[in-house]
XYZ file of C-alpha atoms in Angstrom:
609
model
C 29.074 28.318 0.261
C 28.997 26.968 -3.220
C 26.123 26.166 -5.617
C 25.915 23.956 -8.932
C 24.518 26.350 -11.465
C 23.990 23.397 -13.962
C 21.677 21.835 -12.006
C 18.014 22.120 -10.280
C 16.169 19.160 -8.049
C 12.665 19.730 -7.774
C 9.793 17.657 -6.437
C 6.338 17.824 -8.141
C 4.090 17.296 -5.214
C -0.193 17.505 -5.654
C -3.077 15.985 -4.313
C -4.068 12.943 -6.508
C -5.263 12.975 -10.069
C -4.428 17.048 -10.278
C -2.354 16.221 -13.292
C 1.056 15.380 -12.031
C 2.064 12.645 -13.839
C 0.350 14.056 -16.939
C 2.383 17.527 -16.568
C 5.644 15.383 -16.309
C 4.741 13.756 -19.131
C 4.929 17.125 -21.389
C 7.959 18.027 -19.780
C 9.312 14.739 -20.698
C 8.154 15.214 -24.260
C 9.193 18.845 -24.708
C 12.584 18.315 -23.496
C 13.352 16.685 -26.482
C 14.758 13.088 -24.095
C 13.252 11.060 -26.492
C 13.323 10.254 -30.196
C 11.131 11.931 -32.771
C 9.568 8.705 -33.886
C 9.512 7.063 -30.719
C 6.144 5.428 -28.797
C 6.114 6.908 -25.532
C 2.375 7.000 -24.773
C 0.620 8.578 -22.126
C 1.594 8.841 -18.120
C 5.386 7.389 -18.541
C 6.131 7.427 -15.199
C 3.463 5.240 -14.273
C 5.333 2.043 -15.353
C 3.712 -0.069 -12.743
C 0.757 -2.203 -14.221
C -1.106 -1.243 -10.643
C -0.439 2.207 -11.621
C -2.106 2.099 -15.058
C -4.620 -0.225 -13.315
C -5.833 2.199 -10.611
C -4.645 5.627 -12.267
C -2.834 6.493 -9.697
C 1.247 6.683 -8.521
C 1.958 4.498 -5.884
C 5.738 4.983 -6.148
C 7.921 7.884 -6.053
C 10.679 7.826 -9.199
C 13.438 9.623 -10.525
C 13.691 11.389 -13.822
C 15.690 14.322 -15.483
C 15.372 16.619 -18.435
C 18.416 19.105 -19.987
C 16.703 22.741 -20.881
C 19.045 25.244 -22.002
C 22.593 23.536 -20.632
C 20.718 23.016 -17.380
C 19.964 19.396 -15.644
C 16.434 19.328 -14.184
C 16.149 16.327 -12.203
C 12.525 15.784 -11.396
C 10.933 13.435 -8.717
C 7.630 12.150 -9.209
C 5.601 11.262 -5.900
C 2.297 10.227 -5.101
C -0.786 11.926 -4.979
C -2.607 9.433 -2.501
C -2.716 10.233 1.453
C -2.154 6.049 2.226
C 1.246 6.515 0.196
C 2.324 9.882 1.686
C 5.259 8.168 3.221
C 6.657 7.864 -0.488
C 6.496 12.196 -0.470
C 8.372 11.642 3.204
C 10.772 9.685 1.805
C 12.054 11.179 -1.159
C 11.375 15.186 -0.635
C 14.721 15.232 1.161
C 16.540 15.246 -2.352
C 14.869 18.562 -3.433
C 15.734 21.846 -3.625
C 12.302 23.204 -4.619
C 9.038 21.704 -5.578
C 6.509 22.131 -7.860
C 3.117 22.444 -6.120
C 0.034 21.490 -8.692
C -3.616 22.164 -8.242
C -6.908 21.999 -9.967
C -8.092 24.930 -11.178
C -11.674 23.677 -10.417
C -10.921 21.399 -6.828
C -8.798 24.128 -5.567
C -6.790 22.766 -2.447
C -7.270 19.197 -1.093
C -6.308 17.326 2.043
C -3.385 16.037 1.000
C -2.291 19.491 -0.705
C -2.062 20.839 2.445
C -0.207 17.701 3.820
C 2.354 17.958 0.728
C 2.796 21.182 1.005
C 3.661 21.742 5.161
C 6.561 19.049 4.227
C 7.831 21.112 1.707
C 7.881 24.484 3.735
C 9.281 23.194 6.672
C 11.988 21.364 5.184
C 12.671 25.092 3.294
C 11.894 24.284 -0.158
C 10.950 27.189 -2.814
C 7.950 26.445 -3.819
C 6.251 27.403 -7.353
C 2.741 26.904 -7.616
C 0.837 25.590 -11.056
C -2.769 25.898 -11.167
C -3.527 22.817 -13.961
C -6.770 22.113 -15.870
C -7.326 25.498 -17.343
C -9.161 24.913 -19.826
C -11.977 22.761 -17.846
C -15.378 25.206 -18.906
C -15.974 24.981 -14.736
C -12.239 25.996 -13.612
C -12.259 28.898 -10.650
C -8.929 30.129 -11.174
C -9.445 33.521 -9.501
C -10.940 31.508 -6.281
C -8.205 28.717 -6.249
C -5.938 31.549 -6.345
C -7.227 32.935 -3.492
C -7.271 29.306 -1.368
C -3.530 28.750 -2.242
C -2.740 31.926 -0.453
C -4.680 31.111 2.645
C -3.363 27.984 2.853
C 0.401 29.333 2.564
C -0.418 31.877 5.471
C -1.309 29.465 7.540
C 1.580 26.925 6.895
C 4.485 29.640 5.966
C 7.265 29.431 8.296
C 8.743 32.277 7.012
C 7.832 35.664 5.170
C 9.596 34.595 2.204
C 7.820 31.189 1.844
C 4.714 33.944 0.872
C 6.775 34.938 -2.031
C 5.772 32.455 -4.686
C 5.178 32.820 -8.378
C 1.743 30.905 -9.747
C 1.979 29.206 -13.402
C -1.203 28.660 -15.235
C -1.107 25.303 -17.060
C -3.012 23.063 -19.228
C -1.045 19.603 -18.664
C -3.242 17.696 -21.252
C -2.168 19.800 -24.265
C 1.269 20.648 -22.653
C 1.406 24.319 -22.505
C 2.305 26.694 -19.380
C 1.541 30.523 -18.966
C 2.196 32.965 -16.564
C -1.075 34.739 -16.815
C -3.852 33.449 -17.204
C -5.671 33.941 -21.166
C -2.419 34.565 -22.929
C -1.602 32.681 -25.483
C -0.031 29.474 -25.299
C 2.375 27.023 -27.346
C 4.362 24.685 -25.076
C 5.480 24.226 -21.347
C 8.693 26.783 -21.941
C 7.508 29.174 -19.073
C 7.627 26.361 -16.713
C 11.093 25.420 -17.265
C 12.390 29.324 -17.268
C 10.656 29.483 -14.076
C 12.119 26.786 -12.381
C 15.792 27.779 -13.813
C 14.787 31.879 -12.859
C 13.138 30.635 -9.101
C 14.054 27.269 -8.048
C 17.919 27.429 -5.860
C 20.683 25.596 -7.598
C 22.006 22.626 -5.249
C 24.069 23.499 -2.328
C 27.299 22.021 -2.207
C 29.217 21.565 0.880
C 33.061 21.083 1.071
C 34.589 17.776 1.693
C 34.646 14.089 1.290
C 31.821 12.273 -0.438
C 28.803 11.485 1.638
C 24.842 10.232 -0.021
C 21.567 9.932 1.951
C 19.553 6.847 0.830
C 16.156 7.827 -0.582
C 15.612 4.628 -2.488
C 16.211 1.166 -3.110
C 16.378 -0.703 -6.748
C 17.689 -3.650 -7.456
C 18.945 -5.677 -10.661
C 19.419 -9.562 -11.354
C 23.300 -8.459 -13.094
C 23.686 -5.304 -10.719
C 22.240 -6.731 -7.553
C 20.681 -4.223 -4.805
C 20.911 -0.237 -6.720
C 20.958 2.899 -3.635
C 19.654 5.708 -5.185
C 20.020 8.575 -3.813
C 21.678 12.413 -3.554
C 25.195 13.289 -2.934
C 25.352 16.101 -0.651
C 29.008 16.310 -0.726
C 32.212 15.336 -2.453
C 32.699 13.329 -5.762
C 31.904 9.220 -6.075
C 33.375 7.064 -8.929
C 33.664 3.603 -9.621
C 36.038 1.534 -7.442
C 35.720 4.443 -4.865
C 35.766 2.858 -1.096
C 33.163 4.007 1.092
C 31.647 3.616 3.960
C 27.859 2.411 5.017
C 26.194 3.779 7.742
C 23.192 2.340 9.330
C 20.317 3.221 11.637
C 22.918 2.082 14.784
C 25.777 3.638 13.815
C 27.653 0.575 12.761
C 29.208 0.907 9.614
C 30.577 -1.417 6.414
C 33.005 -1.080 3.921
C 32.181 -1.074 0.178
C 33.538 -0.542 -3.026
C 31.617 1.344 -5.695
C 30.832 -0.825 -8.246
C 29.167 1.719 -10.939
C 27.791 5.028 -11.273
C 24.302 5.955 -13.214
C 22.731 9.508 -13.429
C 19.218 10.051 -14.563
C 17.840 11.579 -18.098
C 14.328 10.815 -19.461
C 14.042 6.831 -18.780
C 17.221 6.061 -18.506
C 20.057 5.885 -16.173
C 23.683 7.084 -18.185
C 26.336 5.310 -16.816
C 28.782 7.953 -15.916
C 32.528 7.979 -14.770
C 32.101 10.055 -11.549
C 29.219 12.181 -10.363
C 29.418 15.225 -7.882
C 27.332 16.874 -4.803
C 24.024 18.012 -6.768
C 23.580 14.897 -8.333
C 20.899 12.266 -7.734
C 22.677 9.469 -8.418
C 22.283 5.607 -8.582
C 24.921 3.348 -7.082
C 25.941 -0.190 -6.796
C 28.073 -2.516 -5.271
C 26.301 -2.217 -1.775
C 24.321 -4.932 -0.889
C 23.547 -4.334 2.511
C 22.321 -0.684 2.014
C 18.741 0.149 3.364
C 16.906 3.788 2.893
C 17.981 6.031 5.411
C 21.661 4.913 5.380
C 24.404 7.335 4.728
C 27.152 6.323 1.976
C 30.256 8.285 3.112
C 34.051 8.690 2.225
C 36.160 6.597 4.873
C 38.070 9.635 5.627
C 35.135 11.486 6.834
C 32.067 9.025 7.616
C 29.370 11.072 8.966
C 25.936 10.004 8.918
C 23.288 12.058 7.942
C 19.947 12.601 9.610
C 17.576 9.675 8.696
C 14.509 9.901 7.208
C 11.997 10.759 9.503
C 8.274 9.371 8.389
C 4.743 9.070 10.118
C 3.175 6.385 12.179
C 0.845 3.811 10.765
C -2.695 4.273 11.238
C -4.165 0.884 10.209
C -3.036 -2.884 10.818
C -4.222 -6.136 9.927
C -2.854 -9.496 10.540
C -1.595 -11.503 7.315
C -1.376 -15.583 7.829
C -0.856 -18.847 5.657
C -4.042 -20.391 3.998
C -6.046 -22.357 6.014
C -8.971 -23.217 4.505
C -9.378 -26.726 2.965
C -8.337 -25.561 -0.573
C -4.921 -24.404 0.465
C -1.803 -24.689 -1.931
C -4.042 -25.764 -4.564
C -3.844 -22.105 -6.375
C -0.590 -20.349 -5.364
C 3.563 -20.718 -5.565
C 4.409 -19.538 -2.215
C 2.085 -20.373 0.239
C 4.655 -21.483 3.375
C 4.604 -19.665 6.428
C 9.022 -19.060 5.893
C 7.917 -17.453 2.154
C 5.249 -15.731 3.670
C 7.501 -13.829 6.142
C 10.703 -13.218 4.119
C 8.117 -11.379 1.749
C 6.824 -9.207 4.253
C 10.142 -8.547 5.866
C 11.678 -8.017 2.644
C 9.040 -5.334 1.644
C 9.898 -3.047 4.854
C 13.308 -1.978 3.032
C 11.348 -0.220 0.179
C 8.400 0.572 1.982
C 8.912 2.792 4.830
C 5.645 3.408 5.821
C 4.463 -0.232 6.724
C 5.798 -2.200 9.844
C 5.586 -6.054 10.186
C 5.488 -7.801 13.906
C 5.279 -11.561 14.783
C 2.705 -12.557 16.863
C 1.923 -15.434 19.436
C 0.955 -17.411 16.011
C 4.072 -18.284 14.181
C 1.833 -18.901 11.451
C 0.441 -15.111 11.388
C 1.742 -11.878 11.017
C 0.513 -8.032 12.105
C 0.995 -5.914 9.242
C 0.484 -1.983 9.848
C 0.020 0.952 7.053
C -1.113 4.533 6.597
C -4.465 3.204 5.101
C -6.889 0.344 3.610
C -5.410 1.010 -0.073
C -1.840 1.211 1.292
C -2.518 -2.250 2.436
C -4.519 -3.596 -0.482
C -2.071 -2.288 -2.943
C 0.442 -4.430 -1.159
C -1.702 -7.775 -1.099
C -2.673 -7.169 -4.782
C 1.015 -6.907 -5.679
C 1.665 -10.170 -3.707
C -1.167 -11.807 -4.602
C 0.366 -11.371 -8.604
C 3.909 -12.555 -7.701
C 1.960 -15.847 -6.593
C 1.699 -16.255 -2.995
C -1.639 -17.306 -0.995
C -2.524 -15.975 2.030
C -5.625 -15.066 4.558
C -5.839 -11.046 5.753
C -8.539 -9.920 8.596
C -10.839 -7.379 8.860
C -8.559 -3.908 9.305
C -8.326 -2.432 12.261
C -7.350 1.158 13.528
C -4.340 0.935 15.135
C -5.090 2.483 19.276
C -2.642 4.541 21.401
C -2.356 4.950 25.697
C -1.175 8.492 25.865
C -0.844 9.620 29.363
C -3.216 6.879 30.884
C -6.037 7.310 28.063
C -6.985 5.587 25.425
C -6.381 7.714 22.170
C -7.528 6.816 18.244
C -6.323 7.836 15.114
C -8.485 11.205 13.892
C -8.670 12.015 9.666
C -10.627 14.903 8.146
C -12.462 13.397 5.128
C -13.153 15.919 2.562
C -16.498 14.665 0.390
C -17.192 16.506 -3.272
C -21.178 15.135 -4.036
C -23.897 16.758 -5.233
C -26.792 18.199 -3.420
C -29.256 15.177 -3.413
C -26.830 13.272 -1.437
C -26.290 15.390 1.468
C -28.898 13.854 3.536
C -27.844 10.160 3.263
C -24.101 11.029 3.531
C -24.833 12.977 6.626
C -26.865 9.795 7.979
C -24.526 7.129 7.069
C -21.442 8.945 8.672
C -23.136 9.801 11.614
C -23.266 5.982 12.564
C -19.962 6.097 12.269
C -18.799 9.007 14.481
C -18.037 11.780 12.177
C -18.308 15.397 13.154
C -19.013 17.591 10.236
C -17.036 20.537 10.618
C -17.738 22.189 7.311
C -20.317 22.654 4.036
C -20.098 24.488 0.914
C -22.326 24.811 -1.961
C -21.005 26.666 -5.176
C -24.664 27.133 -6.294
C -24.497 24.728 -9.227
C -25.701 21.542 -7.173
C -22.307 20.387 -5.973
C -21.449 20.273 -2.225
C -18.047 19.702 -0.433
C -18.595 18.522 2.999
C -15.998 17.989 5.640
C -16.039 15.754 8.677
C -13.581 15.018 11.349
C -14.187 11.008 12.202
C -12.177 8.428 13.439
C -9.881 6.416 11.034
C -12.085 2.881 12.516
C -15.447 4.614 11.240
C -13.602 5.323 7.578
C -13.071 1.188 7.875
C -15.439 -0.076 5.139
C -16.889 2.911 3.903
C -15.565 3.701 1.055
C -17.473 0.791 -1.093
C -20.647 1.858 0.799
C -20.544 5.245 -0.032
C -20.199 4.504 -3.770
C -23.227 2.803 -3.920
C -24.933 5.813 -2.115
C -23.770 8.037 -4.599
C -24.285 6.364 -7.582
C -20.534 6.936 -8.301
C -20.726 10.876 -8.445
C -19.240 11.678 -5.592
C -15.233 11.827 -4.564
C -14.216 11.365 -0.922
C -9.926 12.395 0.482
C -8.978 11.695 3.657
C -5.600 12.985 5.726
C -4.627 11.960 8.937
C -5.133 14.547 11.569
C -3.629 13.053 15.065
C -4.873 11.546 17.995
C -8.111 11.862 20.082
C -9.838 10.146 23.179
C -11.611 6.620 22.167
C -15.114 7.537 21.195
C -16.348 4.168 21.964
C -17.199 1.022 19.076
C -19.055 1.291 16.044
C -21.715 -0.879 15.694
C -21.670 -2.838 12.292
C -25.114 -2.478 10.011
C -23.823 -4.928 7.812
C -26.549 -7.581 7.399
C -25.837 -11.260 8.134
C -23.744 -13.804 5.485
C -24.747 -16.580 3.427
C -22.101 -19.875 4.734
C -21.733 -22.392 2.745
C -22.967 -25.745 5.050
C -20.963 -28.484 2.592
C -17.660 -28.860 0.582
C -18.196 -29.272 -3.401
C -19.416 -27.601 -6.257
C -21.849 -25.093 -6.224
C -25.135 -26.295 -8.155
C -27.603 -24.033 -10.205
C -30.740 -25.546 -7.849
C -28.553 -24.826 -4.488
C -27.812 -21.465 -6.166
C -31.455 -20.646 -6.829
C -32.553 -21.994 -2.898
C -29.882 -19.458 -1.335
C -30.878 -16.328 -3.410
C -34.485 -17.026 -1.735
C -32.556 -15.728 1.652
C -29.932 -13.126 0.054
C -27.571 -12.018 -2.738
C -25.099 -14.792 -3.628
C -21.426 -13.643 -4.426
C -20.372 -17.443 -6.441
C -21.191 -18.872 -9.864
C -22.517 -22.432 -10.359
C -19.590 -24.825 -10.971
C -17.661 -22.498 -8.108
C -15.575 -24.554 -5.902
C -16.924 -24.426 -1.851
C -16.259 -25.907 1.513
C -17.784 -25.663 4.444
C -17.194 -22.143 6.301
C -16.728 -20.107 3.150
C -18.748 -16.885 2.556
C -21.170 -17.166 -0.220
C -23.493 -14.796 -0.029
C -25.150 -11.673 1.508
C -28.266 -12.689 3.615
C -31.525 -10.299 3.815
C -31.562 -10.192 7.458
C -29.221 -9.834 10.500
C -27.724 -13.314 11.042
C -25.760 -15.401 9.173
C -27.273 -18.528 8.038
C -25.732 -21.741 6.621
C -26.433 -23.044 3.331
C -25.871 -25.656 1.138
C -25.427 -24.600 -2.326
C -24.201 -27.987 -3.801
C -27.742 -29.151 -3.041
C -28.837 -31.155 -6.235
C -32.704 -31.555 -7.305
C -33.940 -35.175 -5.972
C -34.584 -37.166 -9.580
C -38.147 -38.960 -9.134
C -39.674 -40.630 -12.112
C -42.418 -38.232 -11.976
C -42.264 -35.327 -14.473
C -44.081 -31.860 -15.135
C -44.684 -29.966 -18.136
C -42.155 -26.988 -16.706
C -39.231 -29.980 -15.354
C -37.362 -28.778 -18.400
C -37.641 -25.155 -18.230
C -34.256 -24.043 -17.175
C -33.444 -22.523 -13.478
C -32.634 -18.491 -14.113
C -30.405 -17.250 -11.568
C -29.233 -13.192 -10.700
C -25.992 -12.705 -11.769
C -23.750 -12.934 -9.004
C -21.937 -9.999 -7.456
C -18.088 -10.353 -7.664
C -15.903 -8.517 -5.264
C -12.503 -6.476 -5.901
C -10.067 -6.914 -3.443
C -10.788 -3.691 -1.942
C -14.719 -4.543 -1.727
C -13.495 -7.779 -0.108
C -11.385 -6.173 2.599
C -14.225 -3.786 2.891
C -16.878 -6.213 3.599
C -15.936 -8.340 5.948
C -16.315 -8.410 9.838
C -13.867 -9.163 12.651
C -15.244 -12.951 12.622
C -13.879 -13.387 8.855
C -11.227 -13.733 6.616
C -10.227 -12.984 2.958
C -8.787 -15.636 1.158
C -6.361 -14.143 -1.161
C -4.457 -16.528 -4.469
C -3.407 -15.675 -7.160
C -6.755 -16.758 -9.010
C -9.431 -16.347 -5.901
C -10.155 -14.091 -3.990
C -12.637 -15.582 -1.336
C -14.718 -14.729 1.984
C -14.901 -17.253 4.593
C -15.334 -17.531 8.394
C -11.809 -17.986 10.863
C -14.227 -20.635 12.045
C -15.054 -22.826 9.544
C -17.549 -25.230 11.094
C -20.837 -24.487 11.909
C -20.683 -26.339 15.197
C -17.196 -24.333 16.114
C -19.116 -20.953 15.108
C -22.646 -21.576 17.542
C -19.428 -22.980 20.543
C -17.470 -19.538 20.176
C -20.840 -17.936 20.216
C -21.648 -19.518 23.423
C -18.616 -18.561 25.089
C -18.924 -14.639 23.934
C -22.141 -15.100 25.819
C -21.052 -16.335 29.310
C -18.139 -14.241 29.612
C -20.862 -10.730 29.693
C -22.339 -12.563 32.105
């Protein structure tokens, strides 16, 4: 067997907002890929404005550095559990992986989850304990957690063999123990040329797994990807084969490589390389690109089941195609279709409504991230309350299970314990480090993690950080009861009027702004009690020629509280819909009229009985 000492593939793999994107940022930098004078800034491979926006990768994405004649092509995934199917998809082109974790967190949920991919697909692993320099880090104790947690996921003795860096992303310096002194991020990169396997390369014709999809208004659709064997050029025929077994011929159109930002044109590129190609427009991830003369297909790319669904439909309220460009039902569908070739994790079904669509993903945020990114390429739609997505395994009824991992302090204990209690979670674990700061973990159903997140924000004041990862499948433990108080519905179409305003925060919290556009059936407010109540918040004050030494004194409302799209999707209950546009996003009832709501109410009732 052959290897390519000129090259090494690694994956940096971590649980989110450990550093990675910050630690290939300094090995961007220190690999000299980009001018002296030139305005990189801070986390490069986060080019997506979500990405900047939340802090956090969403997509997986190809770089490379040269260090010392040697080709270090690095893939960036994400940190999040709901976009684990990125880490799925793209691990398959590594050779090794960089593992990174906090020197003060230690281990996370989805370190472990990163981590069992990598060991039993056989990758050397080297671990970097980041965030040194934090005046709380526990580098001695992490040390001791990353150990446990590779004896109980090794699948082989040698897998315990790993070397630990000590690094300090920010400032961009590595070390191999930790207080010595350090410059740059050098004894990262002999590390991973001294540890990390060069590529294996197998005899015979060319043949490329699929890990990604780009495309190009010039180039048209780009299959990224490595080449596992043979050579590919320009003009080269090949063969595409898909998830059937059918196959196409092509012609290669070009050939790019990766370094820094860029991808380098190239006249031919050989098995080791991750490689870009066009010229096939049919291609989808998973496909195998292979010489006609031998065109094997490789295994596909194997990733998990969706946990969460929610339907996605046209606008129907009365203010539809007023704010959007694409607000058909045909646009509406080719979108969603068209995002299941990038985005393996998701699945889209048709249902009895041609009108309205099931949409499934690995969490809310996988889900939300999607309707934000729609919602900015201009299309208008309505999304339901999300749902956990139930099994029948072997005659019973089974539900998605996730362990949810809390960091809080101390005086929260109590009403986290309470809260998640309603909403069936086990705890299963508690630590206290002695400084005030508690990590609790629960086992609870993925329906009672439904809406909490915004909930448990507000508990905490904002000190507190919860993970999830998904753990399997368990017998139905029954319905959660919502404690969500009642709504606020708006009783007539028009604009909202400061004296309406002022007689519908008497009964609640209102969520709109006088001069805000209503109708009837649309969500306007929080109510202090249990049921929802209509109201009519374009009431104006009835002019009399009568006037008071106060009629001029002007009517001082409470600011409103405005929703994110996550709070949105949060809030609502099974009998409501988010309206989502490009400039709005709104709460309102599926039905809209009060009469309609107190019919369907009636017929809930005689069916019990």
């Amino acid at each position: 067997m052959n290897y390519r000492s000129d090259i090494r593939n690694i994956a940096i793999i971590a649980h989110v907002d450990h550093g990675k994107t910050t630690l290939v940022d300094a090995m961007l930098k220190q690999s000299k890929v980009f001018r002296n004078n030139q305005a990189v800034g801070e986390l490069i491979m986060d080019s997506n404005t979500l990405e900047r926006e939340k802090g956090i990768t969403i997509m997986a994405k190809n770089t490379a550095v040269l260090y010392r004649g040697v080709k270090i092509n690095i893939i960036d995934t994400p940190g999040h559990a709901d976009f684990s199917g990125e880490v799925e998809r793209v691990i398959s082109m590594a050779d090794g992986c960089l593992l990174l974790v906090d020197a003060v967190e230690g281990p996370m949920p989805q370190t472990k989850f990163v981590l069992r991919h990598a060991l039993q697909r056989g990758l050397k692993t080297i671990v970097v304990i980041n965030k040194i320099d934090r005046p709380n880090s526990r580098i001695a104790e992490v040390n001791r957690l990353i150990q446990d947690l590779f004896l109980e996921l090794a699948t082989d003795t040698d897998q315990l063999d790993f070397h630990v860096l000590y690094a300090n992303a920010k400032e961009g310096t590595a070390v191999t123990e930790p207080g010595m002194p350090d410059k740059d991020i050098s004894a990262l990169f002999d590390c991973i040329l001294a540890n990390m396997p060069p590529p294996r390369i197998e005899s015979g014709p060319f043949q490329m797994l699929v890990s990604n999809l780009d495309s190009d208004s010039h180039k048209g659709r780009i299959a990224i990807g490595r080449i596992w064997r043979g050579k590919v050029a320009p003009r080269d025929t090949v063969v595409r084969v898909n998830a059937d077994g059918n196959m196409d011929d092509y012609e290669i159109a070009e050939v790019f490589t990766y370094l820094g930002l860029q991808r380098l044109k190239v006249d031919q590129a050989e098995a080791g390389d991750i490689v870009a190609v066009t010229g096939i427009e049919k291609v989808s991830i998973g496909d195998t690109i292979a010489s006609p003369a031998q065109p094997s297909a490789l295994p596909r790319i194997k990733i998990g089941e969706p946990t969460v669904e929610m339907t996605f439909g046209v606008n129907t309220s009365p203010v539809a195609g007023r704010e959007g460009r694409f607000c058909t039902t045909r646009q509406l569908r080719k979108r969603l279709y068209n995002e299941l070739e990038t985005n393996l994790s998701l699945r889209v079904q048709d249902t009895d409504s041609p009108d309205t669509f099931l949409v499934k993903g690995r969490g809310e945020l996988h889900l939300a991230i999607l309707i934000e990114t729609m919602r900015r390429e201009g299309y208008e739609f309505e999304i339901s309350k999300p749902e956990a997505i139930t099994k029948v395994i072997d005659g019973k009824l089974v539900e998605p299970v996730e362990l949810l991992t809390i960091d809080t302090r101390d005086e929260y204990i109590g009403v986290l314990t309470e809260m998640l209690s309603k909403r069936q979670a086990q705890m299963v674990d508690m630590r206290n480090d002695g400084q005030n700061n508690a990590r609790l973990v629960f086992q609870i159903p993925t329906k009672g993690l439904l809406g909490f997140r915004s909930s448990f924000l507000t508990s905490t004041r904002g000190e507190s950080i919860m993970n999830t990862i998904f753990l399997g499948y368990e017998p139905w433990r029954g319905e959660i009861v919502s404690t969500r108080n009642g709504v606020l519905v708006a009783s007539e179409q028009g604009s909202a009027i400061t004296y309406g305003l002022n007689n519908a925060q008497e009964r609640g919290l209102t969520f709109i702004e006088p001069g805000t556009r209503v109708y009837e059936g649309m969500i306007v407010g929080l109510n202090s009690r249990l049921q929802d109540i209509p109201v009519n918040v374009c009431k104006e004050k009835k002019k009399t020629n009568i006037r008071s030494s106060t009629s001029d004194i002007a009517v001082k409302l409470t600011p409103p509280l405005k929703m994110s799209l996550e709070q949105a999707i949060d809030f609502v209950n099974g009998d409501e819909l988010v309206e989502v546009t490009p400039k709005n996003i709104r709460l309102r009832k599926k039905l809209l009229t009060y009469s309609q709501r107190l019919r369907s109410i009636s017929a809930a009732r005689l069916s019990i009985k």
